[in-house]
């Protein structure tokens, strides 16, 4: 896969309305909002306050702001932002390696948002393409 400069709303159009997507929680609101606007999120579930076709990957201080991938269901698309907006957390090389392997194992495509990579000040990867095998399952959005 390669970098394709599409707005988030066009990504949803590209993959169609039957896909399930995963997003970090919290994450940049446009990932979910653009899907809601296009009617591709499934029904809003009042009891959970979530949409049916969105898998929310909880990220918090307790898990190092990286989701427990064993708790994530099968999804066709994974929107992943590093450094994350709004938390500022950057995924480590080990974490991104796990994410790439998860995508390979589940037939998912990672849409990687690296808009804030210039602010990474440690040795965290600036691009998912620094991870072996990432080009097979991801595309980069800047």
Short mmCIF file of N, CA and C in Angstrom, two decimals:
data_model
loop_
_atom_site.label_atom_id
_atom_site.label_comp_id
_atom_site.label_asym_id
_atom_site.label_seq_id
_atom_site.Cartn_x
_atom_site.Cartn_y
_atom_site.Cartn_z
N UNK A 1 0.85 -1.16 0.00
CA UNK A 1 0.00 0.00 0.00
C UNK A 1 0.90 1.23 0.00
N UNK A 2 0.33 2.35 -0.38
CA UNK A 2 1.10 3.58 -0.41
C UNK A 2 0.29 4.71 0.17
N UNK A 3 0.94 5.85 0.31
CA UNK A 3 0.28 7.04 0.82
C UNK A 3 -0.74 7.53 -0.21
N UNK A 4 -1.96 7.73 0.24
CA UNK A 4 -3.02 8.24 -0.63
C UNK A 4 -3.65 9.44 0.07
N UNK A 5 -3.53 10.66 -0.49
CA UNK A 5 -4.00 11.85 0.20
C UNK A 5 -5.51 12.06 0.06
N UNK A 6 -6.28 11.28 0.77
CA UNK A 6 -7.73 11.42 0.74
C UNK A 6 -8.25 11.95 2.07
N UNK A 7 -9.21 12.88 2.04
CA UNK A 7 -9.86 13.26 3.29
C UNK A 7 -10.55 12.04 3.89
N UNK A 8 -10.76 12.07 5.20
CA UNK A 8 -11.36 10.92 5.89
C UNK A 8 -12.69 10.52 5.29
N UNK A 9 -13.50 11.47 4.91
CA UNK A 9 -14.82 11.16 4.37
C UNK A 9 -14.69 10.36 3.07
N UNK A 10 -13.66 10.64 2.28
CA UNK A 10 -13.46 9.89 1.05
C UNK A 10 -12.94 8.48 1.31
N UNK A 11 -12.24 8.28 2.41
CA UNK A 11 -11.81 6.92 2.77
C UNK A 11 -13.02 6.04 2.98
N UNK A 12 -14.02 6.56 3.67
CA UNK A 12 -15.23 5.79 3.91
C UNK A 12 -15.92 5.46 2.59
N UNK A 13 -15.94 6.40 1.67
CA UNK A 13 -16.55 6.14 0.36
C UNK A 13 -15.78 5.05 -0.37
N UNK A 14 -14.48 5.05 -0.24
CA UNK A 14 -13.63 4.07 -0.91
C UNK A 14 -13.93 2.65 -0.44
N UNK A 15 -14.11 2.47 0.86
CA UNK A 15 -14.31 1.13 1.42
C UNK A 15 -15.76 0.69 1.44
N UNK A 16 -16.70 1.60 1.34
CA UNK A 16 -18.11 1.23 1.31
C UNK A 16 -18.78 1.23 2.67
N UNK A 17 -20.09 1.04 2.65
CA UNK A 17 -20.88 1.19 3.87
C UNK A 17 -20.99 -0.07 4.71
N UNK A 18 -20.51 -1.19 4.23
CA UNK A 18 -20.64 -2.44 4.98
C UNK A 18 -19.44 -2.75 5.87
N UNK A 19 -18.44 -1.89 5.86
CA UNK A 19 -17.24 -2.18 6.64
C UNK A 19 -17.39 -1.74 8.10
N UNK A 20 -16.65 -2.40 8.94
CA UNK A 20 -16.54 -2.00 10.34
C UNK A 20 -15.16 -1.39 10.51
N UNK A 21 -15.10 -0.27 11.25
CA UNK A 21 -13.81 0.37 11.45
C UNK A 21 -13.50 0.45 12.93
N UNK A 22 -12.22 0.49 13.24
CA UNK A 22 -11.76 0.64 14.61
C UNK A 22 -11.07 1.99 14.74
N UNK A 23 -11.30 2.64 15.87
CA UNK A 23 -10.66 3.92 16.16
C UNK A 23 -10.14 3.91 17.59
N UNK A 24 -9.05 4.62 17.80
CA UNK A 24 -8.57 4.81 19.16
C UNK A 24 -9.62 5.64 19.91
N UNK A 25 -9.75 5.40 21.19
CA UNK A 25 -10.70 6.15 22.02
C UNK A 25 -9.98 6.60 23.27
N UNK A 26 -9.61 7.89 23.33
CA UNK A 26 -10.03 8.99 22.47
C UNK A 26 -9.20 9.08 21.19
N UNK A 27 -9.77 9.76 20.21
CA UNK A 27 -9.06 10.00 18.95
C UNK A 27 -9.60 11.25 18.28
N UNK A 28 -8.95 11.60 17.20
CA UNK A 28 -9.35 12.75 16.39
C UNK A 28 -10.80 12.54 15.96
N UNK A 29 -11.70 13.48 16.28
CA UNK A 29 -13.13 13.27 16.03
C UNK A 29 -13.52 13.05 14.57
N UNK A 30 -12.72 13.51 13.62
CA UNK A 30 -13.10 13.40 12.21
C UNK A 30 -13.24 11.95 11.76
N UNK A 31 -12.52 11.02 12.40
CA UNK A 31 -12.63 9.62 12.00
C UNK A 31 -14.07 9.13 12.14
N UNK A 32 -14.66 9.43 13.27
CA UNK A 32 -16.04 8.99 13.52
C UNK A 32 -17.03 9.94 12.87
N UNK A 33 -16.81 11.24 13.04
CA UNK A 33 -17.76 12.23 12.53
C UNK A 33 -18.00 12.11 11.03
N UNK A 34 -16.95 11.90 10.25
CA UNK A 34 -17.13 11.79 8.80
C UNK A 34 -17.94 10.55 8.46
N UNK A 35 -17.77 9.50 9.22
CA UNK A 35 -18.54 8.28 8.98
C UNK A 35 -20.00 8.46 9.36
N UNK A 36 -20.25 9.21 10.42
CA UNK A 36 -21.63 9.51 10.83
C UNK A 36 -22.32 10.32 9.75
N UNK A 37 -21.62 11.33 9.23
CA UNK A 37 -22.19 12.19 8.19
C UNK A 37 -22.59 11.37 6.97
N UNK A 38 -21.80 10.36 6.65
CA UNK A 38 -22.08 9.54 5.47
C UNK A 38 -23.05 8.40 5.76
N UNK A 39 -23.45 8.24 7.01
CA UNK A 39 -24.38 7.18 7.36
C UNK A 39 -23.77 5.80 7.33
N UNK A 40 -22.48 5.70 7.60
CA UNK A 40 -21.78 4.42 7.50
C UNK A 40 -21.39 3.83 8.85
N UNK A 41 -21.97 4.33 9.91
CA UNK A 41 -21.56 3.87 11.24
C UNK A 41 -22.50 2.85 11.84
N UNK A 42 -23.58 2.56 11.16
CA UNK A 42 -24.58 1.69 11.77
C UNK A 42 -25.43 2.49 12.74
N UNK A 43 -26.28 1.81 13.44
CA UNK A 43 -27.20 2.47 14.36
C UNK A 43 -26.47 2.95 15.61
N UNK A 44 -26.91 4.10 16.10
CA UNK A 44 -26.40 4.60 17.38
C UNK A 44 -27.04 3.79 18.49
N UNK A 45 -26.23 3.28 19.38
CA UNK A 45 -26.71 2.46 20.48
C UNK A 45 -26.73 3.28 21.76
N UNK A 46 -27.93 3.65 22.19
CA UNK A 46 -28.06 4.54 23.34
C UNK A 46 -27.45 3.95 24.61
N UNK A 47 -27.61 2.65 24.81
CA UNK A 47 -27.10 2.05 26.04
C UNK A 47 -25.58 2.16 26.16
N UNK A 48 -24.86 2.02 25.07
CA UNK A 48 -23.40 2.11 25.11
C UNK A 48 -22.88 3.46 24.64
N UNK A 49 -23.78 4.28 24.07
CA UNK A 49 -23.42 5.58 23.50
C UNK A 49 -22.36 5.44 22.41
N UNK A 50 -22.52 4.39 21.59
CA UNK A 50 -21.58 4.12 20.51
C UNK A 50 -22.34 3.70 19.26
N UNK A 51 -21.63 3.68 18.14
CA UNK A 51 -22.21 3.27 16.87
C UNK A 51 -21.88 1.81 16.59
N UNK A 52 -22.80 1.13 15.94
CA UNK A 52 -22.69 -0.30 15.72
C UNK A 52 -21.53 -0.77 14.86
N UNK A 53 -21.11 0.03 13.88
CA UNK A 53 -20.04 -0.41 12.97
C UNK A 53 -18.69 0.21 13.33
N UNK A 54 -18.59 0.70 14.55
CA UNK A 54 -17.32 1.26 15.01
C UNK A 54 -16.85 0.48 16.23
N UNK A 55 -15.62 0.01 16.15
CA UNK A 55 -14.97 -0.68 17.26
C UNK A 55 -14.11 0.37 17.96
N UNK A 56 -14.45 0.69 19.19
CA UNK A 56 -13.73 1.70 19.95
C UNK A 56 -12.58 1.04 20.70
N UNK A 57 -11.36 1.41 20.37
CA UNK A 57 -10.18 0.83 21.00
C UNK A 57 -9.74 1.75 22.14
N UNK A 58 -10.10 1.38 23.35
CA UNK A 58 -9.86 2.21 24.52
C UNK A 58 -8.36 2.42 24.75
N UNK A 59 -7.97 3.69 24.86
CA UNK A 59 -6.58 4.07 25.13
C UNK A 59 -6.57 4.99 26.34
N UNK A 60 -5.80 4.61 27.36
CA UNK A 60 -5.76 5.39 28.59
C UNK A 60 -4.39 5.24 29.25
N UNK A 61 -4.15 5.99 30.33
CA UNK A 61 -2.84 5.88 30.99
C UNK A 61 -2.52 4.45 31.45
N UNK A 62 -3.54 3.71 31.85
CA UNK A 62 -3.32 2.35 32.35
C UNK A 62 -2.76 1.41 31.28
N UNK A 63 -3.14 1.62 30.01
CA UNK A 63 -2.62 0.74 28.95
C UNK A 63 -1.57 1.45 28.08
N UNK A 64 -0.99 2.51 28.63
CA UNK A 64 0.04 3.23 27.89
C UNK A 64 -0.49 3.91 26.65
N UNK A 65 -1.77 4.22 26.64
CA UNK A 65 -2.45 4.84 25.50
C UNK A 65 -2.35 4.01 24.23
N UNK A 66 -2.22 2.69 24.41
CA UNK A 66 -2.23 1.77 23.28
C UNK A 66 -3.28 0.72 23.55
N UNK A 67 -4.17 0.45 22.59
CA UNK A 67 -5.30 -0.45 22.85
C UNK A 67 -4.89 -1.90 23.10
N UNK A 68 -5.71 -2.58 23.86
CA UNK A 68 -5.57 -4.02 24.06
C UNK A 68 -6.14 -4.68 22.81
N UNK A 69 -5.28 -5.06 21.90
CA UNK A 69 -5.73 -5.59 20.61
C UNK A 69 -6.47 -6.92 20.75
N UNK A 70 -6.25 -7.63 21.84
CA UNK A 70 -6.97 -8.89 22.04
C UNK A 70 -8.45 -8.65 22.32
N UNK A 71 -8.80 -7.42 22.67
CA UNK A 71 -10.19 -7.07 22.94
C UNK A 71 -10.88 -6.45 21.73
N UNK A 72 -10.15 -6.29 20.63
CA UNK A 72 -10.69 -5.65 19.43
C UNK A 72 -11.26 -6.73 18.51
N UNK A 73 -12.49 -6.51 18.09
CA UNK A 73 -13.13 -7.45 17.16
C UNK A 73 -12.59 -7.29 15.75
N UNK A 74 -13.10 -8.10 14.84
CA UNK A 74 -12.67 -8.04 13.44
C UNK A 74 -13.17 -6.74 12.82
N UNK A 75 -12.25 -6.02 12.24
CA UNK A 75 -12.59 -4.77 11.55
C UNK A 75 -11.84 -4.74 10.23
N UNK A 76 -12.45 -4.11 9.25
CA UNK A 76 -11.79 -3.98 7.95
C UNK A 76 -10.80 -2.82 7.93
N UNK A 77 -11.13 -1.75 8.66
CA UNK A 77 -10.30 -0.54 8.66
C UNK A 77 -9.92 -0.21 10.10
N UNK A 78 -8.67 0.17 10.30
CA UNK A 78 -8.22 0.65 11.60
C UNK A 78 -7.65 2.05 11.39
N UNK A 79 -8.31 3.06 11.95
CA UNK A 79 -7.76 4.41 11.93
C UNK A 79 -6.85 4.52 13.14
N UNK A 80 -5.59 4.85 12.91
CA UNK A 80 -4.63 4.94 14.01
C UNK A 80 -3.80 6.20 13.84
N UNK A 81 -3.75 7.01 14.89
CA UNK A 81 -3.07 8.29 14.87
C UNK A 81 -1.91 8.27 15.88
N UNK A 82 -0.70 8.55 15.40
CA UNK A 82 0.45 8.62 16.29
C UNK A 82 1.40 9.71 15.80
N UNK A 83 1.66 10.69 16.66
CA UNK A 83 1.11 10.88 17.99
C UNK A 83 -0.39 11.10 17.94
N UNK A 84 -1.03 10.58 18.96
CA UNK A 84 -2.49 10.64 19.03
C UNK A 84 -2.97 12.06 19.26
N UNK A 85 -4.08 12.37 18.63
CA UNK A 85 -4.80 13.61 18.89
C UNK A 85 -6.10 13.17 19.56
N UNK A 86 -6.34 13.47 20.80
CA UNK A 86 -5.85 14.59 21.59
C UNK A 86 -4.81 14.26 22.66
N UNK A 87 -4.42 13.00 22.86
CA UNK A 87 -3.57 12.66 24.01
C UNK A 87 -2.11 13.03 23.82
N UNK A 88 -1.63 13.06 22.59
CA UNK A 88 -0.22 13.32 22.33
C UNK A 88 0.67 12.10 22.47
N UNK A 89 0.08 10.95 22.82
CA UNK A 89 0.86 9.72 23.01
C UNK A 89 1.36 9.19 21.66
N UNK A 90 2.64 8.82 21.63
CA UNK A 90 3.24 8.23 20.43
C UNK A 90 3.38 6.73 20.63
N UNK A 91 3.02 5.97 19.62
CA UNK A 91 3.16 4.51 19.68
C UNK A 91 4.64 4.14 19.55
N UNK A 92 5.04 3.16 20.32
CA UNK A 92 6.42 2.66 20.25
C UNK A 92 6.57 1.71 19.06
N UNK A 93 7.79 1.39 18.75
CA UNK A 93 8.08 0.43 17.68
C UNK A 93 7.42 -0.92 17.99
N UNK A 94 7.52 -1.36 19.25
CA UNK A 94 6.91 -2.63 19.66
C UNK A 94 5.39 -2.59 19.50
N UNK A 95 4.77 -1.48 19.89
CA UNK A 95 3.32 -1.36 19.77
C UNK A 95 2.88 -1.38 18.31
N UNK A 96 3.58 -0.64 17.46
CA UNK A 96 3.21 -0.62 16.04
C UNK A 96 3.45 -1.97 15.38
N UNK A 97 4.46 -2.69 15.84
CA UNK A 97 4.69 -4.05 15.32
C UNK A 97 3.50 -4.94 15.66
N UNK A 98 2.97 -4.81 16.87
CA UNK A 98 1.78 -5.57 17.27
C UNK A 98 0.57 -5.17 16.43
N UNK A 99 0.42 -3.87 16.15
CA UNK A 99 -0.70 -3.39 15.35
C UNK A 99 -0.62 -3.94 13.92
N UNK A 100 0.56 -3.92 13.34
CA UNK A 100 0.75 -4.45 11.98
C UNK A 100 0.43 -5.94 11.96
N UNK A 101 0.90 -6.69 12.94
CA UNK A 101 0.61 -8.12 12.98
C UNK A 101 -0.88 -8.38 13.17
N UNK A 102 -1.52 -7.57 14.00
CA UNK A 102 -2.97 -7.68 14.20
C UNK A 102 -3.70 -7.49 12.87
N UNK A 103 -3.30 -6.46 12.11
CA UNK A 103 -3.92 -6.19 10.82
C UNK A 103 -3.71 -7.36 9.86
N UNK A 104 -2.52 -7.90 9.83
CA UNK A 104 -2.24 -9.05 8.97
C UNK A 104 -3.10 -10.25 9.35
N UNK A 105 -3.19 -10.52 10.65
CA UNK A 105 -3.95 -11.67 11.14
C UNK A 105 -5.44 -11.55 10.87
N UNK A 106 -5.94 -10.30 10.81
CA UNK A 106 -7.38 -10.08 10.69
C UNK A 106 -7.82 -9.55 9.33
N UNK A 107 -6.89 -9.38 8.41
CA UNK A 107 -7.24 -8.86 7.09
C UNK A 107 -7.70 -7.41 7.13
N UNK A 108 -7.14 -6.64 8.06
CA UNK A 108 -7.51 -5.23 8.22
C UNK A 108 -6.54 -4.33 7.47
N UNK A 109 -7.00 -3.13 7.15
CA UNK A 109 -6.15 -2.10 6.56
C UNK A 109 -6.01 -0.99 7.59
N UNK A 110 -4.78 -0.61 7.87
CA UNK A 110 -4.51 0.48 8.80
C UNK A 110 -4.41 1.78 8.01
N UNK A 111 -5.22 2.76 8.38
CA UNK A 111 -5.10 4.11 7.84
C UNK A 111 -4.34 4.88 8.93
N UNK A 112 -3.08 5.14 8.67
CA UNK A 112 -2.18 5.69 9.68
C UNK A 112 -2.06 7.20 9.52
N UNK A 113 -2.44 7.92 10.54
CA UNK A 113 -2.41 9.38 10.54
C UNK A 113 -1.17 9.82 11.32
N UNK A 114 -0.23 10.41 10.61
CA UNK A 114 1.01 10.86 11.24
C UNK A 114 1.16 12.38 11.16
N UNK A 115 0.03 13.08 11.24
CA UNK A 115 0.04 14.54 11.07
C UNK A 115 0.94 15.25 12.08
N UNK A 116 1.13 14.66 13.25
CA UNK A 116 1.91 15.32 14.30
C UNK A 116 3.27 14.66 14.50
N UNK A 117 3.74 13.89 13.54
CA UNK A 117 5.02 13.18 13.67
C UNK A 117 6.19 14.13 13.95
N UNK A 118 6.10 15.35 13.45
CA UNK A 118 7.20 16.30 13.66
C UNK A 118 7.41 16.64 15.13
N UNK A 119 6.41 16.33 15.97
CA UNK A 119 6.52 16.64 17.40
C UNK A 119 7.06 15.48 18.22
N UNK A 120 7.34 14.35 17.61
CA UNK A 120 7.90 13.22 18.34
C UNK A 120 9.35 13.55 18.70
N UNK A 121 9.65 13.49 20.00
CA UNK A 121 10.99 13.86 20.44
C UNK A 121 11.80 12.68 20.99
N UNK A 122 11.19 11.49 21.01
CA UNK A 122 11.93 10.31 21.45
C UNK A 122 12.19 9.40 20.25
N UNK A 123 12.49 8.14 20.48
CA UNK A 123 12.81 7.25 19.37
C UNK A 123 11.59 6.51 18.81
N UNK A 124 10.38 6.98 19.14
CA UNK A 124 9.17 6.39 18.57
C UNK A 124 9.17 6.58 17.05
N UNK A 125 8.66 5.61 16.31
CA UNK A 125 8.63 5.73 14.84
C UNK A 125 7.84 6.96 14.39
N UNK A 126 8.35 7.63 13.39
CA UNK A 126 7.65 8.78 12.78
C UNK A 126 6.65 8.31 11.73
N UNK A 127 6.84 7.09 11.27
CA UNK A 127 5.99 6.53 10.22
C UNK A 127 5.76 5.05 10.50
N UNK A 128 4.58 4.58 10.17
CA UNK A 128 4.30 3.15 10.32
C UNK A 128 5.16 2.34 9.35
N UNK A 129 5.63 2.98 8.29
CA UNK A 129 6.45 2.28 7.31
C UNK A 129 7.84 1.93 7.85
N UNK A 130 8.17 2.39 9.05
CA UNK A 130 9.40 1.97 9.71
C UNK A 130 9.27 0.54 10.27
N UNK A 131 8.06 0.02 10.28
CA UNK A 131 7.78 -1.31 10.82
C UNK A 131 7.79 -2.32 9.68
N UNK A 132 8.58 -3.39 9.78
CA UNK A 132 8.59 -4.41 8.73
C UNK A 132 7.18 -4.97 8.48
N UNK A 133 6.82 -5.05 7.22
CA UNK A 133 5.52 -5.60 6.83
C UNK A 133 4.38 -4.59 6.82
N UNK A 134 4.62 -3.38 7.29
CA UNK A 134 3.54 -2.39 7.37
C UNK A 134 3.01 -1.99 5.99
N UNK A 135 3.86 -1.97 5.00
CA UNK A 135 3.41 -1.56 3.66
C UNK A 135 2.39 -2.54 3.08
N UNK A 136 2.35 -3.75 3.61
CA UNK A 136 1.39 -4.76 3.14
C UNK A 136 -0.02 -4.50 3.66
N UNK A 137 -0.14 -3.80 4.79
CA UNK A 137 -1.45 -3.67 5.44
C UNK A 137 -1.81 -2.24 5.82
N UNK A 138 -1.05 -1.25 5.36
CA UNK A 138 -1.35 0.10 5.81
C UNK A 138 -1.15 1.13 4.71
N UNK A 139 -1.76 2.25 4.95
CA UNK A 139 -1.56 3.42 4.12
C UNK A 139 -1.38 4.58 5.08
N UNK A 140 -0.66 5.57 4.65
CA UNK A 140 -0.31 6.67 5.53
C UNK A 140 -1.09 7.91 5.13
N UNK A 141 -1.63 8.59 6.12
CA UNK A 141 -2.34 9.85 5.90
C UNK A 141 -1.63 10.91 6.71
N UNK A 142 -1.29 11.99 6.05
CA UNK A 142 -0.56 13.04 6.76
C UNK A 142 -1.40 14.29 6.83
#
